[in-house]
Short mmCIF file of C-alpha atoms in Angstrom, two decimals:
data_model
loop_
_atom_site.label_atom_id
_atom_site.label_comp_id
_atom_site.label_asym_id
_atom_site.label_seq_id
_atom_site.Cartn_x
_atom_site.Cartn_y
_atom_site.Cartn_z
CA UNK A 1 -13.11 0.63 57.16
CA UNK A 2 -10.72 0.49 54.23
CA UNK A 3 -7.43 2.22 54.11
CA UNK A 4 -7.52 2.78 50.71
CA UNK A 5 -7.14 6.64 49.41
CA UNK A 6 -10.59 7.51 47.44
CA UNK A 7 -8.66 11.11 46.69
CA UNK A 8 -8.25 11.69 42.68
CA UNK A 9 -5.12 12.01 41.26
CA UNK A 10 -3.43 15.63 41.82
CA UNK A 11 -1.61 15.17 38.59
CA UNK A 12 -4.71 14.87 36.49
CA UNK A 13 -3.50 11.17 35.24
CA UNK A 14 -5.71 8.15 35.67
CA UNK A 15 -4.32 4.79 36.04
CA UNK A 16 -5.82 3.62 32.55
CA UNK A 17 -4.02 5.07 29.70
CA UNK A 18 -5.79 3.40 26.49
CA UNK A 19 -3.71 4.78 23.84
CA UNK A 20 -0.52 2.71 25.59
CA UNK A 21 -1.16 -0.61 25.24
CA UNK A 22 -3.13 -2.83 22.91
CA UNK A 23 -5.67 -5.30 23.47
CA UNK A 24 -4.15 -9.07 24.43
CA UNK A 25 -4.43 -11.02 21.10
CA UNK A 26 -4.45 -8.59 18.48
CA UNK A 27 -1.69 -7.15 16.59
CA UNK A 28 -1.69 -3.21 15.78
CA UNK A 29 -1.51 -2.65 11.79
CA UNK A 30 1.18 -2.23 10.08
CA UNK A 31 1.74 0.05 7.32
CA UNK A 32 -0.28 -0.52 4.32
CA UNK A 33 1.81 -1.72 1.05
CA UNK A 34 0.67 -0.69 -1.98
CA UNK A 35 0.24 -3.42 -4.43
CA UNK A 36 2.17 -3.58 -7.79
CA UNK A 37 -0.89 -4.14 -9.60
CA UNK A 38 -2.95 -1.51 -8.44
CA UNK A 39 0.02 0.76 -9.47
CA UNK A 40 0.51 -0.85 -13.04
CA UNK A 41 -3.22 -1.22 -13.91
CA UNK A 42 -3.43 2.26 -12.84
CA UNK A 43 -0.51 3.36 -15.44
CA UNK A 44 -2.11 1.14 -18.10
CA UNK A 45 -5.60 3.78 -17.92
CA UNK A 46 -3.19 6.65 -17.89
CA UNK A 47 -1.15 5.78 -20.64
CA UNK A 48 -4.23 5.00 -22.57
CA UNK A 49 -6.28 8.17 -22.10
CA UNK A 50 -3.04 10.16 -23.01
CA UNK A 51 -2.50 8.63 -25.70
CA UNK A 52 -6.56 9.00 -26.96
CA UNK A 53 -5.88 12.26 -26.10
CA UNK A 54 -2.93 12.87 -28.38
CA UNK A 55 -4.52 10.90 -31.10
CA UNK A 56 -7.94 13.16 -30.75
CA UNK A 57 -5.62 16.32 -30.79
CA UNK A 58 -4.61 14.68 -34.18
CA UNK A 59 -0.23 14.95 -33.24
CA UNK A 60 0.19 11.84 -34.08
CA UNK A 61 -1.74 8.83 -36.09
CA UNK A 62 -1.80 6.00 -33.61
CA UNK A 63 -2.52 2.19 -35.09
CA UNK A 64 -4.70 0.31 -32.08
CA UNK A 65 -3.12 -2.97 -32.49
CA UNK A 66 0.42 -1.59 -31.80
CA UNK A 67 -0.48 0.64 -29.16
CA UNK A 68 -2.13 -2.62 -27.39
CA UNK A 69 1.21 -4.68 -27.98
CA UNK A 70 2.64 -2.24 -26.65
CA UNK A 71 0.86 -1.42 -23.54
CA UNK A 72 0.30 -5.24 -22.52
CA UNK A 73 4.44 -6.08 -22.95
CA UNK A 74 5.32 -2.87 -21.01
CA UNK A 75 2.62 -3.98 -18.28
CA UNK A 76 3.62 -7.60 -18.13
CA UNK A 77 7.24 -6.09 -17.37
CA UNK A 78 6.43 -4.08 -15.07
CA UNK A 79 4.74 -6.97 -13.18
CA UNK A 80 7.15 -8.85 -13.37
CA UNK A 81 9.83 -6.35 -12.02
CA UNK A 82 7.71 -5.27 -9.05
CA UNK A 83 6.44 -8.71 -8.18
CA UNK A 84 10.36 -9.80 -7.80
CA UNK A 85 11.01 -6.23 -6.06
CA UNK A 86 8.22 -7.01 -3.45
CA UNK A 87 9.28 -10.81 -2.77
CA UNK A 88 12.62 -9.47 -2.54
CA UNK A 89 11.50 -7.11 -0.22
CA UNK A 90 9.63 -9.37 1.83
CA UNK A 91 12.88 -11.97 1.78
CA UNK A 92 14.70 -9.18 3.91
CA UNK A 93 12.09 -8.83 6.50
CA UNK A 94 13.00 -10.50 9.81
CA UNK A 95 10.52 -13.57 10.36
CA UNK A 96 8.53 -13.71 13.22
CA UNK A 97 8.41 -17.74 13.40
CA UNK A 98 4.87 -17.91 12.88
CA UNK A 99 3.78 -19.76 9.34
#
């Protein structure tokens, strides 16, 4: 005969807690970061849409060449600044020793 107690736990808790541990060898997913390029291209699309609406309403007459040059300069500057800020933020985080 075995001396182990097979009675249910009176507190209602079992010995298995699925939310308290992770599986061996797996990292819990960290917070997802927004990519700079995605934000910049989204802003370009929004700016183009706004400019098209303004031009169709007849509020302002736009030269397409100048609009595209301005958008590309702005997008390039935003991508460079966003990349530098992202690299700076990444350099401030502690290393894990993995390469």
